[in-house]
Coordinates of C-alpha atoms and ligand atoms in Angstrom, one line a residue:
M1 CA -26.2 0.1 26.2
S2 CA -28.8 2.3 27.8
N3 CA -32.3 1.2 28.4
L4 CA -34.7 4.1 28.6
F5 CA -38.2 4.1 30.1
L6 CA -40.9 6.8 29.8
G7 CA -43.4 7.6 32.6
L8 CA -46.2 10.0 31.9
D9 CA -48.7 11.7 34.3
C10 CA -51.9 13.2 33.2
S11 CA -52.8 15.2 36.3
T12 CA -55.3 17.9 37.2
Q13 CA -53.2 20.9 36.1
S14 CA -50.5 19.4 33.8
L15 CA -49.2 16.5 31.8
T16 CA -45.7 15.5 32.8
G17 CA -43.1 13.2 31.2
I18 CA -40.0 11.7 32.9
I19 CA -37.5 9.4 31.1
I20 CA -35.1 7.3 33.2
D21 CA -32.1 5.2 32.2
S22 CA -32.2 2.0 34.2
E23 CA -28.4 1.3 33.6
S24 CA -27.0 4.7 34.8
K25 CA -29.9 5.1 37.3
E26 CA -30.5 8.6 36.2
I27 CA -33.4 10.8 35.2
I28 CA -32.4 12.0 31.8
Y29 CA -35.5 14.0 30.8
R30 CA -38.3 15.9 32.6
N31 CA -40.9 18.2 31.1
S32 CA -44.4 19.4 32.0
I33 CA -47.1 20.9 29.9
Q34 CA -49.3 23.2 32.0
Y35 CA -52.9 23.3 30.8
G36 CA -53.4 26.8 32.3
K37 CA -50.4 28.2 30.5
D38 CA -49.7 26.1 27.4
L39 CA -53.2 25.3 26.4
I40 CA -55.2 28.5 27.2
F41 CA -57.5 28.2 24.2
H42 CA -59.3 25.2 25.9
K43 CA -60.6 27.9 28.3
T44 CA -60.0 26.0 31.5
K45 CA -58.9 27.4 34.8
D46 CA -55.7 25.4 35.4
G47 CA -57.3 22.3 33.7
I48 CA -60.7 22.7 35.3
I49 CA -63.9 23.8 33.5
L50 CA -65.5 26.4 35.7
D51 CA -69.2 26.0 36.3
K52 CA -71.8 28.1 38.2
D53 CA -72.5 25.0 40.2
E54 CA -69.4 24.7 42.5
Q55 CA -70.0 21.0 43.0
K56 CA -69.7 20.2 39.3
V57 CA -66.1 19.9 38.3
H58 CA -65.2 18.6 34.8
S59 CA -62.3 18.7 32.5
N60 CA -61.8 18.3 28.8
P61 CA -60.3 15.1 27.4
L62 CA -59.4 16.8 24.1
M63 CA -57.1 19.0 26.1
W64 CA -55.3 16.0 27.5
L65 CA -54.8 14.7 23.9
E66 CA -53.3 17.9 22.8
A67 CA -51.0 18.1 25.8
L68 CA -49.8 14.6 25.0
E69 CA -48.9 15.6 21.4
I70 CA -47.1 18.8 22.6
L71 CA -45.1 16.7 25.1
F72 CA -44.2 14.1 22.5
Q73 CA -43.2 16.8 20.0
E74 CA -40.9 18.3 22.6
I75 CA -39.3 15.0 23.5
L76 CA -38.7 14.4 19.8
Q77 CA -36.9 17.7 19.5
S78 CA -34.8 17.1 22.6
E79 CA -31.6 15.1 22.8
V80 CA -33.3 11.9 23.9
N81 CA -33.0 9.1 21.5
V82 CA -36.6 8.1 21.4
S83 CA -36.0 4.8 19.7
K84 CA -34.1 3.6 22.8
I85 CA -37.3 3.9 24.9
K86 CA -38.0 0.3 25.8
A87 CA -41.3 0.7 27.6
V88 CA -43.9 3.3 28.5
S89 CA -46.3 3.5 31.4
G90 CA -48.4 6.2 32.9
S91 CA -50.5 7.8 35.6
G92 CA -53.8 9.6 35.6
Q93 CA -55.6 11.7 38.1
Q94 CA -57.9 9.1 39.8
H95 CA -61.6 8.6 39.5
G96 CA -62.2 10.8 36.4
T97 CA -64.2 9.1 33.6
V98 CA -64.1 9.4 29.8
Y99 CA -67.1 8.4 27.8
L100 CA -66.6 7.1 24.2
N101 CA -68.9 6.1 21.4
S102 CA -68.4 3.1 19.1
S103 CA -66.3 5.1 16.6
F104 CA -63.4 5.4 19.0
Q105 CA -62.0 1.9 18.8
M106 CA -61.9 1.9 15.0
K107 CA -60.4 5.3 14.8
I108 CA -57.6 4.6 17.3
K109 CA -56.7 1.4 15.4
N110 CA -56.3 3.3 12.2
L111 CA -54.9 6.7 13.2
D112 CA -53.2 8.7 10.4
P113 CA -49.7 9.8 11.6
E114 CA -49.9 12.8 9.3
K115 CA -52.9 14.3 11.3
T116 CA -53.3 15.3 14.9
L117 CA -55.1 13.2 17.5
I118 CA -57.7 15.9 18.1
S119 CA -58.6 16.3 14.4
Q120 CA -59.2 12.5 14.2
L121 CA -60.9 11.8 17.5
K122 CA -63.1 14.9 18.0
G123 CA -66.3 13.0 17.2
S124 CA -65.6 10.0 19.4
F125 CA -66.9 11.2 22.7
S126 CA -70.4 10.3 23.9
R127 CA -70.0 12.9 26.6
K128 CA -67.9 15.9 25.7
T129 CA -66.5 16.6 29.2
S130 CA -65.1 14.3 31.9
P131 CA -66.1 14.6 35.5
I132 CA -62.9 14.6 37.6
W133 CA -62.0 13.8 41.2
M134 CA -62.9 17.4 42.4
D135 CA -66.6 16.8 41.5
S136 CA -68.9 16.5 44.5
S137 CA -72.3 16.6 42.7
T138 CA -73.4 12.9 43.2
T139 CA -74.5 12.7 46.8
S140 CA -77.9 11.2 45.9
Q141 CA -76.3 8.6 43.6
C142 CA -73.9 7.7 46.5
E143 CA -76.9 7.1 48.7
E144 CA -78.7 5.0 46.2
I145 CA -75.7 2.8 45.5
R146 CA -74.9 2.5 49.2
K147 CA -78.5 1.4 49.9
H148 CA -78.5 -1.1 47.1
L149 CA -75.3 -2.7 48.4
G150 CA -76.6 -3.1 52.0
G151 CA -75.3 0.1 53.7
K152 CA -72.0 1.8 54.3
E153 CA -70.1 -1.1 55.9
E154 CA -71.1 -3.5 53.2
V155 CA -69.9 -1.1 50.4
I156 CA -66.6 -0.6 52.2
R157 CA -66.2 -4.4 52.6
K158 CA -67.0 -5.0 49.0
T159 CA -65.3 -2.2 47.2
G160 CA -62.6 -0.9 49.7
S161 CA -64.3 2.5 50.2
D162 CA -67.6 3.9 51.1
T163 CA -69.4 5.5 48.1
F164 CA -67.7 8.9 47.5
E165 CA -69.0 11.7 45.3
R166 CA -65.9 11.8 43.1
F167 CA -65.7 8.0 42.6
S168 CA -66.5 6.7 39.1
G169 CA -69.5 4.5 40.0
P170 CA -71.7 7.4 41.4
Q171 CA -70.5 9.6 38.5
I172 CA -71.5 7.0 35.9
R173 CA -74.9 6.6 37.6
K174 CA -75.5 10.3 37.5
F175 CA -74.7 10.4 33.8
Y176 CA -77.1 7.5 33.1
Q177 CA -79.9 9.2 35.1
E178 CA -79.4 12.7 33.6
Q179 CA -78.5 11.7 30.0
P180 CA -79.9 8.2 29.4
E181 CA -79.6 8.5 25.6
A182 CA -76.0 9.6 25.7
Y183 CA -75.3 6.8 28.2
E184 CA -76.9 4.3 25.8
N185 CA -74.6 5.6 23.0
T186 CA -71.6 5.0 25.2
D187 CA -69.6 2.1 24.0
K188 CA -66.8 2.2 26.6
I189 CA -66.1 4.1 29.8
H190 CA -62.5 4.7 30.7
L191 CA -60.6 6.2 33.6
V192 CA -58.2 9.0 32.7
S193 CA -55.4 6.5 33.0
S194 CA -56.9 3.8 30.8
F195 CA -58.1 6.4 28.3
I196 CA -54.6 7.7 27.5
A197 CA -53.2 4.1 27.6
S198 CA -55.8 3.2 24.9
L199 CA -54.6 6.0 22.6
L200 CA -51.0 4.8 23.0
L201 CA -52.1 1.2 22.4
G202 CA -54.4 1.8 19.5
D203 CA -57.1 -0.3 21.1
H204 CA -59.2 -0.3 24.3
A205 CA -56.7 -0.6 27.2
P206 CA -57.5 -2.4 30.5
I207 CA -57.9 -0.7 33.9
D208 CA -55.4 -1.7 36.5
Y209 CA -56.3 -2.9 40.1
G210 CA -54.8 0.3 41.5
D211 CA -57.1 2.8 39.7
G212 CA -60.0 0.3 39.5
A213 CA -60.3 0.3 43.2
G214 CA -61.3 4.0 43.1
M215 CA -64.5 3.4 41.3
N216 CA -66.8 1.7 43.8
L217 CA -67.2 -1.0 41.2
M218 CA -64.3 -3.4 41.9
N219 CA -64.4 -6.2 44.5
I220 CA -61.4 -5.3 46.5
E221 CA -60.6 -8.8 47.7
K222 CA -61.2 -10.6 44.4
K223 CA -59.8 -7.8 42.3
A224 CA -62.7 -8.4 39.8
W225 CA -65.7 -6.3 38.7
S226 CA -68.4 -6.7 41.4
Q227 CA -71.6 -7.7 39.6
E228 CA -73.6 -6.4 42.5
A229 CA -71.9 -3.0 42.4
I230 CA -72.3 -2.8 38.6
E231 CA -76.0 -3.6 38.9
A232 CA -76.4 -0.9 41.6
T233 CA -74.8 1.7 39.3
A234 CA -76.3 1.5 35.8
P235 CA -77.8 -0.9 33.3
N236 CA -75.6 -2.8 30.8
L237 CA -72.5 -1.3 32.5
Q238 CA -70.5 -4.5 32.5
E239 CA -70.1 -4.4 28.7
K240 CA -69.0 -0.7 28.8
L241 CA -66.1 -1.4 31.2
P242 CA -62.7 -2.5 30.0
P243 CA -61.2 -5.6 31.7
L244 CA -59.1 -5.4 34.9
V245 CA -55.4 -6.3 35.0
P246 CA -52.5 -6.2 37.5
S247 CA -50.6 -2.9 37.4
Y248 CA -47.4 -4.4 36.1
E249 CA -49.1 -6.1 33.1
I250 CA -47.6 -5.6 29.7
I251 CA -50.7 -4.7 27.6
G252 CA -49.1 -4.5 24.2
S253 CA -46.8 -2.3 22.1
L254 CA -47.0 1.3 21.2
S255 CA -49.4 1.9 18.2
N256 CA -48.1 2.7 14.8
Y257 CA -49.3 6.3 15.1
F258 CA -46.7 7.1 17.7
V259 CA -44.0 5.0 16.0
E260 CA -44.4 6.9 12.7
R261 CA -45.1 10.4 14.1
Y262 CA -42.7 10.5 17.1
G263 CA -39.9 8.0 16.2
F264 CA -40.6 5.4 18.9
S265 CA -39.5 1.8 18.1
P266 CA -42.3 -0.5 17.1
E267 CA -41.1 -2.8 19.9
T268 CA -41.8 -0.3 22.6
R269 CA -43.8 -2.1 25.3
L270 CA -46.8 -0.5 26.9
I271 CA -47.4 -1.3 30.6
A272 CA -50.9 -0.8 32.1
W273 CA -51.5 2.7 33.4
S274 CA -52.6 3.4 37.0
G275 CA -53.8 6.2 39.2
D276 CA -51.5 9.0 40.3
N277 CA -51.4 7.9 44.0
P278 CA -50.6 4.2 43.3
N279 CA -47.9 5.4 40.9
S280 CA -46.5 7.8 43.5
L281 CA -46.3 4.9 46.0
I282 CA -43.7 3.4 43.7
G283 CA -42.2 6.7 42.7
I284 CA -41.4 7.4 46.4
G285 CA -40.3 3.8 47.1
L286 CA -43.1 2.9 49.5
T287 CA -42.8 -0.9 49.2
K288 CA -42.1 -1.5 52.9
K289 CA -44.3 -1.3 56.0
G290 CA -44.0 1.7 58.3
R291 CA -43.3 4.2 55.5
F292 CA -45.9 6.8 54.7
A293 CA -46.2 9.5 52.1
M294 CA -47.8 12.9 51.7
S295 CA -48.5 14.0 48.2
L296 CA -49.1 17.8 48.2
G297 CA -50.3 18.5 44.7
T298 CA -53.7 19.8 43.5
S299 CA -55.1 17.3 46.1
D300 CA -53.3 16.5 49.3
T301 CA -53.2 12.8 50.0
Y302 CA -51.6 10.8 52.8
F303 CA -51.0 7.2 52.0
G304 CA -49.1 4.1 52.9
Y305 CA -48.2 0.6 51.7
L306 CA -50.2 -2.3 53.1
K307 CA -49.1 -5.9 52.8
D308 CA -52.6 -7.1 53.7
L309 CA -56.1 -5.8 53.2
H310 CA -57.1 -3.6 56.1
I311 CA -60.3 -1.6 55.5
D312 CA -61.6 1.5 57.3
L313 CA -65.2 0.9 58.5
K314 CA -65.5 4.5 59.6
G315 CA -65.5 5.2 55.9
E316 CA -63.2 8.2 55.6
G317 CA -60.3 6.5 53.9
H318 CA -59.8 4.2 51.0
I319 CA -58.0 1.0 50.1
F320 CA -56.6 0.9 46.6
G321 CA -54.5 -1.8 44.9
A322 CA -50.7 -1.1 45.1
P323 CA -48.7 -1.7 41.9
T324 CA -46.7 -4.3 43.8
G325 CA -49.8 -6.5 43.8
D326 CA -50.6 -5.7 47.5
Y327 CA -52.7 -2.8 48.8
M328 CA -52.4 0.8 49.9
S329 CA -54.3 3.0 52.3
L330 CA -55.2 6.6 51.4
I331 CA -57.0 9.7 52.5
C332 CA -57.6 12.6 50.2
Y333 CA -58.3 16.3 50.6
K334 CA -59.6 18.9 48.1
N335 CA -58.7 21.9 50.1
A336 CA -55.0 21.5 49.3
S337 CA -52.8 23.5 46.9
L338 CA -55.8 25.5 45.5
A339 CA -56.8 26.5 49.1
R340 CA -53.2 27.5 49.9
E341 CA -53.2 29.5 46.6
K342 CA -56.4 31.3 47.7
I343 CA -54.8 32.7 50.8
R344 CA -51.6 33.5 49.0
A345 CA -53.5 35.4 46.3
Q346 CA -55.7 37.2 48.9
F347 CA -52.6 38.8 50.4
K348 CA -50.7 39.0 47.1
L349 CA -47.7 37.1 48.4
K350 CA -44.9 35.2 46.7
W351 CA -44.2 31.7 48.0
E352 CA -41.1 33.0 49.7
D353 CA -43.2 35.5 51.7
F354 CA -45.6 32.7 52.6
S355 CA -42.6 30.7 53.9
D356 CA -41.1 33.6 55.8
I357 CA -44.4 34.0 57.7
L358 CA -44.5 30.3 58.5
R359 CA -40.9 30.5 59.8
S360 CA -41.6 33.6 62.0
T361 CA -45.0 32.6 63.5
P362 CA -45.3 30.3 66.5
P363 CA -46.6 26.7 66.5
G364 CA -50.1 26.9 67.9
N365 CA -50.7 30.2 66.2
Y366 CA -51.8 31.9 69.4
G367 CA -54.8 29.7 69.5
K368 CA -56.1 30.8 66.1
I369 CA -57.9 27.9 64.4
M370 CA -59.3 27.6 60.9
L371 CA -61.5 25.0 59.3
P372 CA -60.4 25.6 55.7
Y373 CA -63.3 24.6 53.4
F374 CA -62.7 27.0 50.6
F375 CA -64.0 24.3 48.3
P376 CA -66.3 21.3 49.1
E377 CA -64.3 18.9 51.2
I378 CA -64.0 15.1 51.1
V379 CA -62.9 14.5 54.7
P380 CA -64.8 15.5 56.6
L381 CA -67.7 15.6 54.0
V382 CA -68.5 19.3 53.5
L383 CA -70.6 20.0 50.4
E384 CA -71.1 23.8 50.8
P385 CA -67.8 25.6 50.9
R386 CA -67.3 27.8 54.0
V387 CA -64.2 28.9 55.9
Y388 CA -64.5 29.0 59.7
R389 CA -62.1 31.2 61.7
F390 CA -61.9 31.0 65.5
G391 CA -60.0 33.8 67.3
F392 CA -59.1 35.9 64.2
D393 CA -60.6 37.2 61.0
E394 CA -59.8 37.1 57.3
T395 CA -57.7 40.3 57.4
D396 CA -55.1 38.8 59.7
L397 CA -52.2 38.1 57.3
E398 CA -50.0 36.0 59.6
G399 CA -52.8 34.3 61.4
N400 CA -54.4 33.1 58.1
I401 CA -51.2 31.7 56.7
R402 CA -50.2 29.7 59.7
A403 CA -53.8 28.7 60.4
I404 CA -54.4 27.1 56.9
I405 CA -51.2 25.1 57.1
E406 CA -51.8 23.9 60.6
A407 CA -55.5 23.1 59.8
Q408 CA -54.5 21.0 56.8
F409 CA -52.1 18.8 58.7
L410 CA -54.1 18.6 61.9
S411 CA -57.0 17.3 59.8
M412 CA -54.7 14.9 58.0
R413 CA -53.5 13.4 61.3
L414 CA -56.9 13.3 62.8
H415 CA -58.6 11.6 59.9
S416 CA -55.9 9.1 59.2
D417 CA -56.0 7.6 62.7
W418 CA -57.9 4.5 61.2
I419 CA -54.6 3.5 59.6
T420 CA -53.5 2.7 63.2
E421 CA -49.8 2.4 62.3
T422 CA -47.8 5.4 63.5
P423 CA -45.5 6.7 60.7
K424 CA -41.8 6.3 61.5
E425 CA -40.9 8.4 58.5
I426 CA -42.8 10.3 55.8
F427 CA -41.9 10.9 52.2
A428 CA -43.2 14.1 50.7
T429 CA -44.0 14.7 47.0
G430 CA -46.2 17.0 44.8
G431 CA -45.7 20.6 43.9
A432 CA -46.0 22.0 47.4
S433 CA -43.4 19.6 48.8
I434 CA -40.8 22.0 47.5
N435 CA -41.7 24.2 50.4
R436 CA -39.7 23.2 53.4
E437 CA -41.5 25.5 55.8
I438 CA -44.8 23.8 55.0
L439 CA -43.1 20.4 55.6
Q440 CA -41.7 21.6 58.9
V441 CA -45.2 22.2 60.2
A442 CA -46.3 18.8 58.9
S443 CA -43.3 17.1 60.6
D444 CA -44.1 18.8 63.9
I445 CA -47.8 17.9 63.8
F446 CA -47.1 14.2 62.8
D447 CA -44.0 14.1 65.1
A448 CA -42.2 12.2 62.4
P449 CA -39.2 13.1 60.1
I450 CA -40.1 14.1 56.5
H451 CA -37.9 13.3 53.5
R452 CA -38.0 15.9 50.7
F453 CA -37.1 14.9 47.2
E454 CA -35.4 16.9 44.5
I455 CA -38.0 15.8 42.0
T456 CA -41.6 16.5 43.1
D457 CA -43.4 14.5 40.3
S458 CA -43.3 11.1 41.9
A459 CA -46.4 9.9 39.9
A460 CA -44.6 10.2 36.6
L461 CA -41.4 8.8 38.1
G462 CA -43.3 5.9 39.5
A463 CA -44.8 5.2 36.1
A464 CA -41.3 5.1 34.6
F465 CA -40.2 2.7 37.4
R466 CA -43.1 0.5 36.6
A467 CA -42.3 0.5 32.9
A468 CA -38.7 -0.5 33.8
Y469 CA -39.7 -3.2 36.3
S470 CA -42.1 -4.9 33.9
Y471 CA -39.7 -4.7 30.9
H472 CA -36.8 -6.2 32.9
N473 CA -38.9 -9.0 34.3
Q474 CA -40.2 -9.9 30.9
Q475 CA -36.6 -10.0 29.7
N476 CA -35.9 -12.6 32.4
S477 CA -33.4 -10.3 34.1
E478 CA -35.6 -10.5 37.2
M479 CA -35.7 -7.3 39.0
K480 CA -37.0 -6.5 42.5
W481 CA -38.9 -3.3 43.2
M482 CA -36.4 -2.1 45.9
E483 CA -33.4 -2.9 43.7
L484 CA -34.7 -0.6 41.0
I485 CA -36.0 2.2 43.2
E486 CA -33.5 2.6 46.0
D487 CA -30.5 3.6 44.0
F488 CA -32.6 6.1 42.1
L489 CA -34.1 7.6 45.1
K490 CA -30.9 7.8 47.2
S491 CA -29.6 10.6 45.0
Q492 CA -33.1 12.2 45.0
I493 CA -33.6 12.8 48.7
I494 CA -32.2 16.2 49.4
E495 CA -33.3 16.9 52.9
K496 CA -34.7 15.2 56.0
I497 CA -36.8 17.6 58.0
K498 CA -36.9 16.6 61.7
P499 CA -39.8 17.2 64.0
N500 CA -39.2 19.7 66.8
R501 CA -40.0 17.5 69.9
D502 CA -40.6 20.7 71.9
N503 CA -43.9 21.1 69.9
K504 CA -45.2 17.6 70.5
E505 CA -47.4 18.3 73.5
L506 CA -48.7 21.5 72.0
Y507 CA -49.8 19.8 68.8
D508 CA -51.3 16.8 70.7
D509 CA -53.4 19.4 72.6
M510 CA -54.2 21.3 69.4
L511 CA -55.4 18.2 67.7
E512 CA -58.0 17.6 70.4
L513 CA -59.1 21.2 70.1
Y514 CA -59.2 21.0 66.3
E515 CA -61.4 18.0 66.5
K516 CA -63.8 19.8 68.9
F517 CA -64.1 22.7 66.5
E518 CA -64.8 20.4 63.7
D519 CA -67.6 18.8 65.8
F520 CA -68.9 22.2 66.7
A521 CA -68.9 23.6 63.1
I522 CA -70.2 20.7 61.1
R523 CA -71.8 18.3 63.6
V524 CA -73.9 19.2 66.5
A525 CA -71.6 19.8 69.4
D526 CA -70.9 22.5 72.0
N527 CA -68.7 25.5 71.3
P528 CA -65.2 24.6 72.6
E529 CA -64.3 28.3 73.1
Q530 CA -63.5 27.7 76.8
E531 CA -61.0 25.0 75.8
R532 CA -59.4 27.3 73.3
Q533 CA -58.9 30.0 75.9
E534 CA -57.2 27.3 78.1
F535 CA -55.0 26.4 75.3
I536 CA -54.0 30.0 74.8
H537 CA -53.4 30.4 78.5
K538 CA -51.2 27.2 78.6
Y539 CA -49.0 28.1 75.7
F540 CA -49.2 31.8 75.1
A541 CA -49.7 33.5 78.5
L542 CA -47.0 36.0 79.1
Ligands
ADP601 P1 -50.9 18.0 40.3 O1 -51.6 17.3 41.4 O2 -51.9 18.6 39.3 O3 -49.9 17.1 39.6 P2 -48.6 19.4 41.3 O4 -48.1 18.3 42.2 O5 -47.8 19.8 40.1 O6 -50.1 19.2 40.9 O7 -48.7 20.7 42.3 C1 -49.1 21.9 41.8 C2 -49.2 22.9 43.0 O8 -48.0 23.1 43.6 C3 -49.7 24.3 42.5 O9 -51.1 24.4 42.6 C4 -49.0 25.2 43.6 O10 -49.9 25.7 44.5 C5 -48.1 24.3 44.4 N1 -46.7 24.9 44.6 C6 -45.8 25.2 43.7 N2 -44.7 25.8 44.3 C7 -45.0 25.9 45.6 C8 -44.3 26.4 46.8 N3 -43.1 27.0 46.7 N4 -44.9 26.3 48.0 C9 -46.2 25.8 48.1 N5 -46.9 25.3 47.0 C10 -46.3 25.3 45.8
XUL602 C1 -57.4 10.4 45.3 C2 -57.8 11.6 44.6 C3 -56.8 12.6 44.1 C4 -56.7 12.5 42.5 C5 -56.0 13.6 41.9 O1 -58.4 9.6 45.7 O2 -59.0 11.8 44.4 O3 -55.6 12.5 44.7 O4 -56.1 11.2 42.2 O5 -54.7 13.7 42.1

């Protein structure tokens, strides 16, 4: 008898669903609703509400609801026997917050299955839009919270990360300061993950330790709300936050609305939702030391599993809870797919053309170096977008393409040095991981092999794995993470991209050069043009 498990992922540009069969170890269904294509009437640009102020980036929670209903409708019309789905879990873009008034709880408890979610929940938001992880408008709130908690190192020790513009705490403080009445009218504040979980549960759902760690509000060691951080953020915040739970917690069963409307069994368990990166950690099988991952989606992230807590006092990276109950280290970039898309659009290229150019241009790019801040950047912190080019200009087609990809992975290697462990192998996921030429550059820069998967949605897959894991453990058929994941992933790895060792010295040198250009452009340091000329002479002199 087959046991099916559904994993959902409410990400920046889309809502994805994956259904796995834990007996046959197969993915039996996959579907993605694209906000920019399938929900155009919400007037977002690929899921993002455009604003004159480039630092303000919000999305629309009603659009996520609508995407959920479209996806469920399509699952219902597919060949999947929905009543065999034993458990559901999910993933959300991290840090984004949803603000609900007191009508929300009563309404989700009594949803009418004849009517849509949107028509019933429209009036339940105390803030119409949700700030998401791409927002960087809270620098002053970050400073205030940091000061209140005793400075940068203290915030890091207490919450696992320095205060970051996109983190939920600074975002909540900004809302309280700018719209005190609307804040007062807010009954609950959810993360994207716990918001969608609440709809499915028919009651307020808890926040898991994985996503909770991205708020600057959770004590990273105790895995409990930090009273001090709450006080530093906004008044009466404690009562507006849902409780915290382990990521594998069964939080209840699917609400009657989904049972009646979409044919789920009333027994379907609901497992706590988590952030997309903690879910991807599981979806890629990172439950052992020495393995690292690159998620190349709307954001680029680089992360690894940690058995023990190891914080970054430099403050560039983060520690989140891992769904296994341990920890994970992570660094995140905003100039990721959307920055690659900008260059691609500027030269009107298809992805195949983009790849051809990467294949035909030399590592080191004749010494052409880019600092690619098309959007505000997280690491290093750059609030005003600006693209720096050294040794070429914006009309140089080949130079720009190679430069942006080299810059992205040089920066990733440079700013993840706090993790100290050198990756022995890297697992790639996210939309851009389909592109093997991009991964070859990454592999050469990190001097490590990169595994490429057939399926690039590891967040949704990780959520499905988590659902299966919690369900089986509750049934007393005790299951270990690796037992569940390894067989699934074996058939998923389609290619191992090996680093070209001939490029090692070149990229070690280029990394030093890149760091100097970063220091020159955004900190006060000398122009390293002379070193750039030496680099060109060493590697490209005829
Ligand atoms: P999200 O983080 O929203 O879940 P995805 O992981 O689905 O995003 O990644 C979407 C991105 O994948 C798109 O913005 C697009 O730029 C990128 N992408 C899709 N195909 C390719 C390709 N062949 N090469 C590089 N990037 C690609
Ligand atoms: C992680 C981060 C992004 C979002 C969106 O800290 O901000 O990766 O989770 O995917």
